[in-house]
Short mmCIF file of N, CA and C in Angstrom, two decimals:
data_model
loop_
_atom_site.label_atom_id
_atom_site.label_comp_id
_atom_site.label_asym_id
_atom_site.label_seq_id
_atom_site.Cartn_x
_atom_site.Cartn_y
_atom_site.Cartn_z
N MET A 64 158.24 49.94 52.61
CA MET A 64 159.00 49.22 51.63
C MET A 64 158.72 47.73 51.77
N TYR A 65 158.52 47.06 50.67
CA TYR A 65 158.23 45.63 50.65
C TYR A 65 159.53 44.84 50.65
N HIS A 66 159.58 43.80 51.53
CA HIS A 66 160.76 42.94 51.61
C HIS A 66 160.39 41.53 51.19
N GLN A 67 161.30 40.86 50.56
CA GLN A 67 161.10 39.46 50.20
C GLN A 67 161.23 38.60 51.45
N PRO A 68 160.34 37.63 51.64
CA PRO A 68 160.48 36.75 52.81
C PRO A 68 161.71 35.87 52.67
N ALA A 69 162.27 35.51 53.82
CA ALA A 69 163.46 34.66 53.82
C ALA A 69 163.14 33.28 53.29
N GLN A 70 161.96 32.78 53.59
CA GLN A 70 161.56 31.45 53.15
C GLN A 70 160.06 31.48 52.92
N THR A 71 159.60 30.92 51.84
CA THR A 71 158.17 30.94 51.55
C THR A 71 157.61 29.53 51.62
N TYR A 72 156.31 29.46 51.89
CA TYR A 72 155.63 28.18 51.95
C TYR A 72 155.36 27.69 50.54
N GLN A 73 155.62 26.44 50.32
CA GLN A 73 155.32 25.80 49.05
C GLN A 73 154.42 24.61 49.33
N PRO A 74 153.40 24.38 48.52
CA PRO A 74 152.55 23.21 48.74
C PRO A 74 153.41 21.95 48.84
N ASN A 75 153.02 21.06 49.74
CA ASN A 75 153.73 19.81 50.00
C ASN A 75 155.07 20.03 50.70
N ARG A 76 155.32 21.20 51.20
CA ARG A 76 156.54 21.46 51.97
C ARG A 76 156.16 21.63 53.43
N THR A 77 155.76 20.55 54.07
CA THR A 77 155.30 20.63 55.46
C THR A 77 156.42 21.04 56.40
N ALA A 78 157.67 20.81 56.02
CA ALA A 78 158.78 21.21 56.89
C ALA A 78 158.79 22.72 57.09
N THR A 79 158.47 23.48 56.05
CA THR A 79 158.44 24.94 56.15
C THR A 79 157.32 25.38 57.08
N LEU A 80 156.15 24.77 56.94
CA LEU A 80 155.03 25.09 57.82
C LEU A 80 155.38 24.72 59.26
N LYS A 81 155.98 23.55 59.45
CA LYS A 81 156.36 23.11 60.79
C LYS A 81 157.33 24.11 61.41
N GLU A 82 158.26 24.62 60.63
CA GLU A 82 159.22 25.61 61.13
C GLU A 82 158.50 26.90 61.51
N ALA A 83 157.53 27.31 60.73
CA ALA A 83 156.76 28.52 61.05
C ALA A 83 155.99 28.33 62.36
N LEU A 84 155.38 27.17 62.55
CA LEU A 84 154.59 26.90 63.74
C LEU A 84 155.45 26.82 65.00
N ARG A 85 156.73 26.46 64.86
CA ARG A 85 157.64 26.43 66.01
C ARG A 85 157.84 27.82 66.59
N ARG A 86 157.56 28.85 65.83
CA ARG A 86 157.73 30.22 66.29
C ARG A 86 156.58 30.69 67.18
N PHE A 87 155.47 29.93 67.20
CA PHE A 87 154.37 30.23 68.11
C PHE A 87 154.79 29.79 69.51
N THR A 88 154.49 30.60 70.50
CA THR A 88 154.74 30.22 71.89
C THR A 88 153.39 30.02 72.56
N GLY A 89 153.27 28.91 73.28
CA GLY A 89 151.99 28.62 73.91
C GLY A 89 152.14 28.10 75.32
N ALA A 90 151.08 28.25 76.08
CA ALA A 90 151.03 27.69 77.43
C ALA A 90 151.00 26.17 77.32
N VAL A 91 151.73 25.50 78.20
CA VAL A 91 151.82 24.05 78.17
C VAL A 91 150.75 23.46 79.09
N CYS A 92 149.96 22.55 78.52
CA CYS A 92 148.93 21.83 79.26
C CYS A 92 149.13 20.34 79.08
N VAL A 93 148.68 19.59 80.05
CA VAL A 93 148.58 18.14 79.92
C VAL A 93 147.10 17.81 79.88
N VAL A 94 146.70 17.13 78.81
CA VAL A 94 145.32 16.68 78.67
C VAL A 94 145.29 15.23 79.12
N THR A 95 144.46 14.93 80.12
CA THR A 95 144.36 13.58 80.66
C THR A 95 143.02 12.97 80.31
N SER A 96 143.01 11.64 80.23
CA SER A 96 141.76 10.94 79.95
C SER A 96 141.92 9.47 80.28
N GLY A 97 140.81 8.76 80.33
CA GLY A 97 140.81 7.33 80.59
C GLY A 97 140.77 7.03 82.06
N GLU A 98 140.63 5.73 82.37
CA GLU A 98 140.55 5.29 83.76
C GLU A 98 141.44 4.08 83.98
N GLY A 99 141.95 3.93 85.20
CA GLY A 99 142.76 2.77 85.57
C GLY A 99 143.97 2.59 84.67
N ASP A 100 144.19 1.36 84.22
CA ASP A 100 145.33 1.07 83.35
C ASP A 100 145.18 1.68 81.97
N ALA A 101 143.97 2.07 81.60
CA ALA A 101 143.72 2.70 80.29
C ALA A 101 143.95 4.21 80.35
N ARG A 102 144.37 4.71 81.51
CA ARG A 102 144.60 6.14 81.69
C ARG A 102 145.83 6.55 80.89
N THR A 103 145.73 7.67 80.22
CA THR A 103 146.85 8.21 79.44
C THR A 103 146.67 9.72 79.34
N GLY A 104 147.47 10.35 78.54
CA GLY A 104 147.37 11.80 78.35
C GLY A 104 148.45 12.29 77.43
N ALA A 105 148.40 13.57 77.12
CA ALA A 105 149.36 14.17 76.19
C ALA A 105 149.68 15.59 76.60
N THR A 106 150.89 16.01 76.28
CA THR A 106 151.30 17.39 76.46
C THR A 106 150.88 18.16 75.21
N VAL A 107 150.20 19.29 75.41
CA VAL A 107 149.71 20.08 74.28
C VAL A 107 149.91 21.57 74.54
N THR A 108 149.97 22.31 73.46
CA THR A 108 149.85 23.77 73.53
C THR A 108 148.61 24.20 72.76
N THR A 109 147.74 23.23 72.51
CA THR A 109 146.52 23.48 71.72
C THR A 109 145.26 23.23 72.54
N ALA A 110 145.22 23.78 73.72
CA ALA A 110 144.01 23.74 74.55
C ALA A 110 143.54 25.18 74.70
N HIS A 111 142.26 25.39 74.44
CA HIS A 111 141.74 26.76 74.41
C HIS A 111 140.34 26.84 75.01
N SER A 112 140.05 27.99 75.58
CA SER A 112 138.70 28.31 75.97
C SER A 112 137.96 28.69 74.69
N LEU A 113 136.85 28.04 74.44
CA LEU A 113 136.08 28.34 73.24
C LEU A 113 134.91 29.26 73.55
N SER A 114 134.25 29.02 74.69
CA SER A 114 133.06 29.79 75.02
C SER A 114 132.86 29.81 76.53
N LEU A 115 132.36 30.91 77.04
CA LEU A 115 131.96 30.98 78.45
C LEU A 115 130.47 30.69 78.60
N ASP A 116 129.72 30.80 77.50
CA ASP A 116 128.29 30.56 77.55
C ASP A 116 127.86 29.77 76.32
N PRO A 117 127.83 28.46 76.35
CA PRO A 117 128.09 27.61 77.52
C PRO A 117 129.59 27.42 77.72
N PRO A 118 130.01 27.12 78.95
CA PRO A 118 131.43 26.93 79.23
C PRO A 118 131.97 25.74 78.43
N THR A 119 132.90 26.04 77.51
CA THR A 119 133.40 25.02 76.58
C THR A 119 134.90 25.18 76.37
N MET A 120 135.60 24.05 76.40
CA MET A 120 137.02 24.00 76.07
C MET A 120 137.19 23.28 74.75
N LEU A 121 138.30 23.57 74.08
CA LEU A 121 138.62 22.94 72.80
C LEU A 121 140.05 22.42 72.88
N VAL A 122 140.25 21.13 72.57
CA VAL A 122 141.60 20.57 72.50
C VAL A 122 141.78 19.87 71.16
N SER A 123 142.98 19.96 70.64
CA SER A 123 143.35 19.30 69.40
C SER A 123 144.29 18.16 69.74
N VAL A 124 143.94 16.94 69.28
CA VAL A 124 144.71 15.75 69.62
C VAL A 124 144.97 14.94 68.35
N ASN A 125 146.20 14.46 68.20
CA ASN A 125 146.57 13.64 67.06
C ASN A 125 145.76 12.34 67.10
N ARG A 126 145.15 11.98 65.97
CA ARG A 126 144.30 10.80 65.93
C ARG A 126 145.09 9.49 66.03
N ALA A 127 146.41 9.55 65.86
CA ALA A 127 147.24 8.35 65.99
C ALA A 127 147.68 8.11 67.43
N SER A 128 147.35 9.04 68.33
CA SER A 128 147.84 8.95 69.71
C SER A 128 146.90 8.12 70.60
N SER A 129 147.48 7.59 71.67
CA SER A 129 146.67 6.85 72.66
C SER A 129 145.69 7.79 73.36
N THR A 130 146.03 9.07 73.44
CA THR A 130 145.15 10.04 74.08
C THR A 130 143.87 10.23 73.28
N PHE A 131 144.00 10.26 71.96
CA PHE A 131 142.82 10.35 71.10
C PHE A 131 141.88 9.18 71.40
N ALA A 132 142.42 7.95 71.42
CA ALA A 132 141.62 6.76 71.67
C ALA A 132 140.95 6.82 73.05
N ALA A 133 141.70 7.28 74.05
CA ALA A 133 141.16 7.34 75.42
C ALA A 133 140.02 8.35 75.51
N ILE A 134 140.19 9.52 74.90
CA ILE A 134 139.12 10.54 74.94
C ILE A 134 137.90 10.05 74.16
N GLU A 135 138.15 9.47 73.00
CA GLU A 135 137.04 9.00 72.18
C GLU A 135 136.26 7.89 72.90
N GLN A 136 136.97 6.99 73.57
CA GLN A 136 136.30 5.88 74.26
C GLN A 136 135.60 6.32 75.55
N SER A 137 136.28 7.16 76.35
CA SER A 137 135.72 7.55 77.65
C SER A 137 134.76 8.72 77.57
N GLY A 138 134.95 9.58 76.57
CA GLY A 138 134.10 10.76 76.45
C GLY A 138 134.42 11.85 77.45
N ILE A 139 135.64 11.80 78.04
CA ILE A 139 136.03 12.79 79.05
C ILE A 139 137.47 13.22 78.83
N PHE A 140 137.81 14.41 79.32
CA PHE A 140 139.20 14.86 79.37
C PHE A 140 139.32 15.98 80.39
N CYS A 141 140.54 16.16 80.86
CA CYS A 141 140.84 17.26 81.78
C CYS A 141 142.04 18.02 81.24
N VAL A 142 141.92 19.33 81.16
CA VAL A 142 143.01 20.19 80.73
C VAL A 142 143.71 20.70 81.98
N ASN A 143 144.99 20.36 82.13
CA ASN A 143 145.80 20.75 83.29
C ASN A 143 146.84 21.77 82.83
N LEU A 144 146.69 23.02 83.26
CA LEU A 144 147.65 24.07 82.92
C LEU A 144 148.85 23.94 83.85
N LEU A 145 150.04 23.76 83.26
CA LEU A 145 151.24 23.50 84.06
C LEU A 145 151.96 24.77 84.47
N SER A 146 152.50 24.74 85.67
CA SER A 146 153.36 25.83 86.15
C SER A 146 154.78 25.56 85.64
N ALA A 147 155.60 26.60 85.65
CA ALA A 147 156.96 26.51 85.12
C ALA A 147 157.80 25.47 85.83
N ASP A 148 157.47 25.14 87.07
CA ASP A 148 158.25 24.14 87.82
C ASP A 148 157.79 22.71 87.55
N ARG A 149 156.88 22.49 86.60
CA ARG A 149 156.40 21.14 86.30
C ARG A 149 156.77 20.69 84.88
N GLN A 150 157.94 21.11 84.43
CA GLN A 150 158.44 20.66 83.14
C GLN A 150 158.57 19.14 83.12
N ASP A 151 158.88 18.53 84.27
CA ASP A 151 159.00 17.07 84.35
C ASP A 151 157.70 16.39 83.92
N VAL A 152 156.56 16.93 84.32
CA VAL A 152 155.27 16.36 83.95
C VAL A 152 155.06 16.53 82.44
N ALA A 153 155.37 17.70 81.92
CA ALA A 153 155.23 17.95 80.48
C ALA A 153 156.06 16.95 79.68
N GLU A 154 157.27 16.69 80.12
CA GLU A 154 158.15 15.78 79.38
C GLU A 154 157.63 14.34 79.45
N ARG A 155 157.12 13.90 80.60
CA ARG A 155 156.59 12.53 80.71
C ARG A 155 155.38 12.35 79.79
N PHE A 156 154.52 13.35 79.72
CA PHE A 156 153.31 13.23 78.90
C PHE A 156 153.57 13.53 77.42
N SER A 157 154.76 14.02 77.09
CA SER A 157 155.07 14.32 75.68
C SER A 157 155.33 13.05 74.88
N GLY A 158 155.70 11.97 75.55
CA GLY A 158 156.02 10.73 74.85
C GLY A 158 157.48 10.60 74.50
N PHE A 159 158.24 11.68 74.58
CA PHE A 159 159.65 11.64 74.20
C PHE A 159 160.53 10.93 75.24
N THR A 160 160.02 10.76 76.45
CA THR A 160 160.81 10.09 77.50
C THR A 160 160.58 8.59 77.52
N GLY A 161 159.66 8.11 76.71
CA GLY A 161 159.36 6.69 76.66
C GLY A 161 158.24 6.25 77.58
N HIS A 162 157.75 7.16 78.43
CA HIS A 162 156.63 6.82 79.30
C HIS A 162 155.36 6.69 78.46
N GLN A 163 154.58 5.65 78.77
CA GLN A 163 153.34 5.43 78.04
C GLN A 163 152.20 5.19 79.01
N GLY A 164 150.99 5.49 78.57
CA GLY A 164 149.79 5.18 79.33
C GLY A 164 149.84 5.67 80.76
N ALA A 165 149.46 4.79 81.69
CA ALA A 165 149.37 5.13 83.10
C ALA A 165 150.73 5.49 83.71
N ALA A 166 151.83 5.04 83.12
CA ALA A 166 153.17 5.36 83.63
C ALA A 166 153.47 6.86 83.54
N ARG A 167 152.76 7.57 82.70
CA ARG A 167 152.96 9.01 82.57
C ARG A 167 152.53 9.76 83.84
N TYR A 168 151.70 9.15 84.66
CA TYR A 168 151.18 9.80 85.86
C TYR A 168 152.14 9.68 87.05
N GLU A 169 153.16 8.84 86.93
CA GLU A 169 154.10 8.63 88.03
C GLU A 169 154.89 9.90 88.32
N GLY A 170 155.23 10.10 89.59
CA GLY A 170 156.04 11.25 89.97
C GLY A 170 155.27 12.53 90.23
N ALA A 171 153.94 12.44 90.22
CA ALA A 171 153.10 13.61 90.50
C ALA A 171 151.86 13.15 91.23
N ASP A 172 151.20 14.08 91.91
CA ASP A 172 149.97 13.76 92.65
C ASP A 172 148.76 14.16 91.81
N TRP A 173 147.79 13.25 91.74
CA TRP A 173 146.61 13.42 90.91
C TRP A 173 145.36 13.19 91.73
N LEU A 174 144.26 13.78 91.30
CA LEU A 174 142.96 13.47 91.90
C LEU A 174 141.95 13.36 90.78
N ASP A 175 140.94 12.52 91.01
CA ASP A 175 139.89 12.33 90.02
C ASP A 175 138.80 13.37 90.23
N LEU A 176 138.40 13.99 89.14
CA LEU A 176 137.34 14.99 89.21
C LEU A 176 136.00 14.34 88.90
N SER A 177 134.96 15.13 88.74
CA SER A 177 133.60 14.58 88.63
C SER A 177 133.42 13.65 87.43
N THR A 178 134.13 13.89 86.33
CA THR A 178 134.00 13.00 85.16
C THR A 178 134.80 11.72 85.33
N GLY A 179 135.77 11.74 86.24
CA GLY A 179 136.69 10.62 86.38
C GLY A 179 138.05 10.92 85.77
N ALA A 180 138.16 12.03 85.05
CA ALA A 180 139.46 12.43 84.49
C ALA A 180 140.36 12.91 85.61
N ALA A 181 141.67 12.79 85.40
CA ALA A 181 142.64 13.13 86.44
C ALA A 181 143.09 14.58 86.35
N ALA A 182 143.15 15.22 87.52
CA ALA A 182 143.65 16.59 87.63
C ALA A 182 144.95 16.56 88.40
N LEU A 183 145.95 17.27 87.90
CA LEU A 183 147.22 17.42 88.59
C LEU A 183 146.98 18.29 89.82
N VAL A 184 147.35 17.80 91.00
CA VAL A 184 147.07 18.49 92.25
C VAL A 184 147.65 19.90 92.26
N ASP A 185 148.86 20.09 91.70
CA ASP A 185 149.47 21.42 91.74
C ASP A 185 149.41 22.16 90.41
N ALA A 186 148.42 21.82 89.57
CA ALA A 186 148.22 22.55 88.32
C ALA A 186 147.81 23.99 88.62
N LEU A 187 148.14 24.90 87.73
CA LEU A 187 147.67 26.28 87.88
C LEU A 187 146.16 26.35 87.72
N ALA A 188 145.65 25.48 86.86
CA ALA A 188 144.20 25.33 86.68
C ALA A 188 143.97 23.94 86.10
N ALA A 189 142.87 23.34 86.48
CA ALA A 189 142.46 22.05 85.93
C ALA A 189 141.00 22.19 85.52
N ILE A 190 140.72 21.88 84.26
CA ILE A 190 139.37 22.07 83.72
C ILE A 190 138.86 20.73 83.23
N ASP A 191 137.88 20.21 83.95
CA ASP A 191 137.31 18.88 83.73
C ASP A 191 136.17 18.99 82.73
N CYS A 192 136.22 18.17 81.67
CA CYS A 192 135.24 18.29 80.59
C CYS A 192 134.66 16.95 80.17
N ARG A 193 133.43 17.02 79.69
CA ARG A 193 132.77 15.89 79.05
C ARG A 193 132.66 16.25 77.57
N VAL A 194 133.05 15.32 76.69
CA VAL A 194 133.05 15.59 75.25
C VAL A 194 131.63 15.88 74.78
N ASP A 195 131.49 17.01 74.10
CA ASP A 195 130.21 17.44 73.57
C ASP A 195 130.15 17.22 72.05
N LYS A 196 131.33 17.37 71.40
CA LYS A 196 131.38 17.26 69.94
C LYS A 196 132.80 16.93 69.54
N VAL A 197 132.96 16.20 68.44
CA VAL A 197 134.28 15.87 67.89
C VAL A 197 134.28 16.21 66.41
N VAL A 198 135.32 16.89 65.96
CA VAL A 198 135.48 17.17 64.54
C VAL A 198 136.83 16.59 64.10
N HIS A 199 136.80 15.70 63.12
CA HIS A 199 138.01 15.10 62.58
C HIS A 199 138.48 15.96 61.41
N TYR A 200 139.77 16.31 61.45
CA TYR A 200 140.32 17.09 60.35
C TYR A 200 141.78 16.71 60.16
N GLY A 201 142.09 16.15 59.02
CA GLY A 201 143.47 15.74 58.75
C GLY A 201 143.95 14.76 59.79
N SER A 202 145.13 14.99 60.31
CA SER A 202 145.76 14.08 61.27
C SER A 202 145.21 14.22 62.69
N HIS A 203 144.40 15.24 62.94
CA HIS A 203 143.95 15.54 64.30
C HIS A 203 142.43 15.51 64.45
N ALA A 204 142.01 15.52 65.69
CA ALA A 204 140.60 15.67 66.02
C ALA A 204 140.47 16.84 66.98
N LEU A 205 139.43 17.61 66.83
CA LEU A 205 139.11 18.69 67.75
C LEU A 205 138.01 18.17 68.67
N PHE A 206 138.32 18.17 69.97
CA PHE A 206 137.34 17.76 70.97
C PHE A 206 136.78 19.01 71.63
N PHE A 207 135.47 19.18 71.54
CA PHE A 207 134.78 20.26 72.22
C PHE A 207 134.29 19.69 73.54
N GLY A 208 134.70 20.29 74.64
CA GLY A 208 134.35 19.75 75.95
C GLY A 208 133.46 20.67 76.76
N ALA A 209 132.34 20.14 77.21
CA ALA A 209 131.46 20.88 78.12
C ALA A 209 132.12 20.86 79.50
N VAL A 210 132.39 22.03 80.04
CA VAL A 210 133.11 22.14 81.31
C VAL A 210 132.20 21.73 82.46
N GLU A 211 132.70 20.81 83.30
CA GLU A 211 131.95 20.34 84.47
C GLU A 211 132.54 20.85 85.77
N THR A 212 133.86 20.85 85.88
CA THR A 212 134.52 21.27 87.12
C THR A 212 135.75 22.08 86.77
N VAL A 213 136.02 23.11 87.56
CA VAL A 213 137.23 23.92 87.38
C VAL A 213 137.92 24.04 88.73
N LEU A 214 139.21 23.72 88.76
CA LEU A 214 140.03 23.92 89.95
C LEU A 214 141.05 25.00 89.65
N ILE A 215 141.26 25.90 90.60
CA ILE A 215 142.26 26.96 90.45
C ILE A 215 143.39 26.69 91.43
N GLY A 216 144.62 26.69 90.91
CA GLY A 216 145.80 26.47 91.75
C GLY A 216 146.42 27.78 92.19
N GLY A 217 147.64 27.69 92.65
CA GLY A 217 148.35 28.86 93.16
C GLY A 217 148.83 29.81 92.07
N GLU A 218 149.37 30.93 92.50
CA GLU A 218 149.89 31.96 91.59
C GLU A 218 151.38 31.73 91.37
N ARG A 219 151.71 31.04 90.27
CA ARG A 219 153.09 30.80 89.90
C ARG A 219 153.22 31.05 88.40
N PRO A 220 154.42 31.24 87.90
CA PRO A 220 154.59 31.42 86.46
C PRO A 220 154.14 30.17 85.69
N SER A 221 153.62 30.39 84.50
CA SER A 221 153.18 29.30 83.63
C SER A 221 154.36 28.73 82.87
N LEU A 222 154.24 27.46 82.49
CA LEU A 222 155.21 26.81 81.61
C LEU A 222 154.81 27.13 80.18
N LEU A 223 155.76 27.63 79.40
CA LEU A 223 155.53 27.96 78.00
C LEU A 223 156.40 27.07 77.13
N TYR A 224 156.01 26.95 75.84
CA TYR A 224 156.82 26.19 74.89
C TYR A 224 156.82 26.93 73.56
N GLY A 225 158.00 27.09 73.00
CA GLY A 225 158.16 27.72 71.69
C GLY A 225 159.58 27.55 71.20
N ARG A 226 159.74 27.51 69.89
CA ARG A 226 161.05 27.32 69.27
C ARG A 226 161.78 26.08 69.78
N GLY A 227 160.99 25.07 70.13
CA GLY A 227 161.57 23.80 70.55
C GLY A 227 162.09 23.77 71.97
N ALA A 228 161.72 24.75 72.80
CA ALA A 228 162.23 24.80 74.16
C ALA A 228 161.15 25.27 75.14
N TYR A 229 161.32 24.87 76.39
CA TYR A 229 160.44 25.32 77.46
C TYR A 229 160.94 26.65 78.00
N ALA A 230 160.01 27.45 78.50
CA ALA A 230 160.34 28.73 79.13
C ALA A 230 159.32 29.01 80.22
N SER A 231 159.60 30.02 81.01
CA SER A 231 158.70 30.42 82.09
C SER A 231 158.10 31.78 81.77
N SER A 232 156.81 31.92 82.06
CA SER A 232 156.18 33.23 81.88
C SER A 232 156.58 34.10 83.07
N GLU A 233 156.46 35.37 82.87
CA GLU A 233 156.64 36.29 83.99
C GLU A 233 155.41 36.19 84.86
N PRO A 234 155.57 36.27 86.16
CA PRO A 234 154.37 36.23 87.00
C PRO A 234 153.45 37.40 86.66
N LEU A 235 152.18 37.10 86.54
CA LEU A 235 151.20 38.13 86.26
C LEU A 235 150.67 38.69 87.57
N PRO A 236 150.15 39.91 87.55
CA PRO A 236 149.58 40.46 88.79
C PRO A 236 148.44 39.57 89.30
N ALA A 237 148.29 39.50 90.59
CA ALA A 237 147.20 38.72 91.19
C ALA A 237 145.86 39.32 90.79
N LEU A 238 144.87 38.47 90.72
CA LEU A 238 143.51 38.93 90.34
C LEU A 238 142.85 39.66 91.47
#
């Protein structure tokens, strides 16, 4: 039996699309880039493995953000997959707490990887990339990153985000 949808998308009704996208749940990552005082980053749920051959990551970044400028200028980024106990890092890099630039790195331990991008010491995984290609589309840019270094952290639940709230994944079986 066919049912009428509760709410339908109408052209120029971005609020409806935004509400639909809030229903997606994604793993929370912090994308870092830049060096020294120009170091910055962003909290995203739009970091993905694109290819294993060649090893490539894909991140989507708002072109109005300082992170976009840092990645475009430096040509590097690191995808840091956060564990459920690092919501504090996600909030600092989200921009909603007022932290900007290098101040977003305070309160956590970081190390520089081969590209110079920063990896969170206790990330579940940190994937260091050099920009291979950029595609501009609407308000965002897609950065294709050639993977240079991968760090694997401990086995803890992942931090998830959906419906406007953080959550914890169930621990997955060990590999």
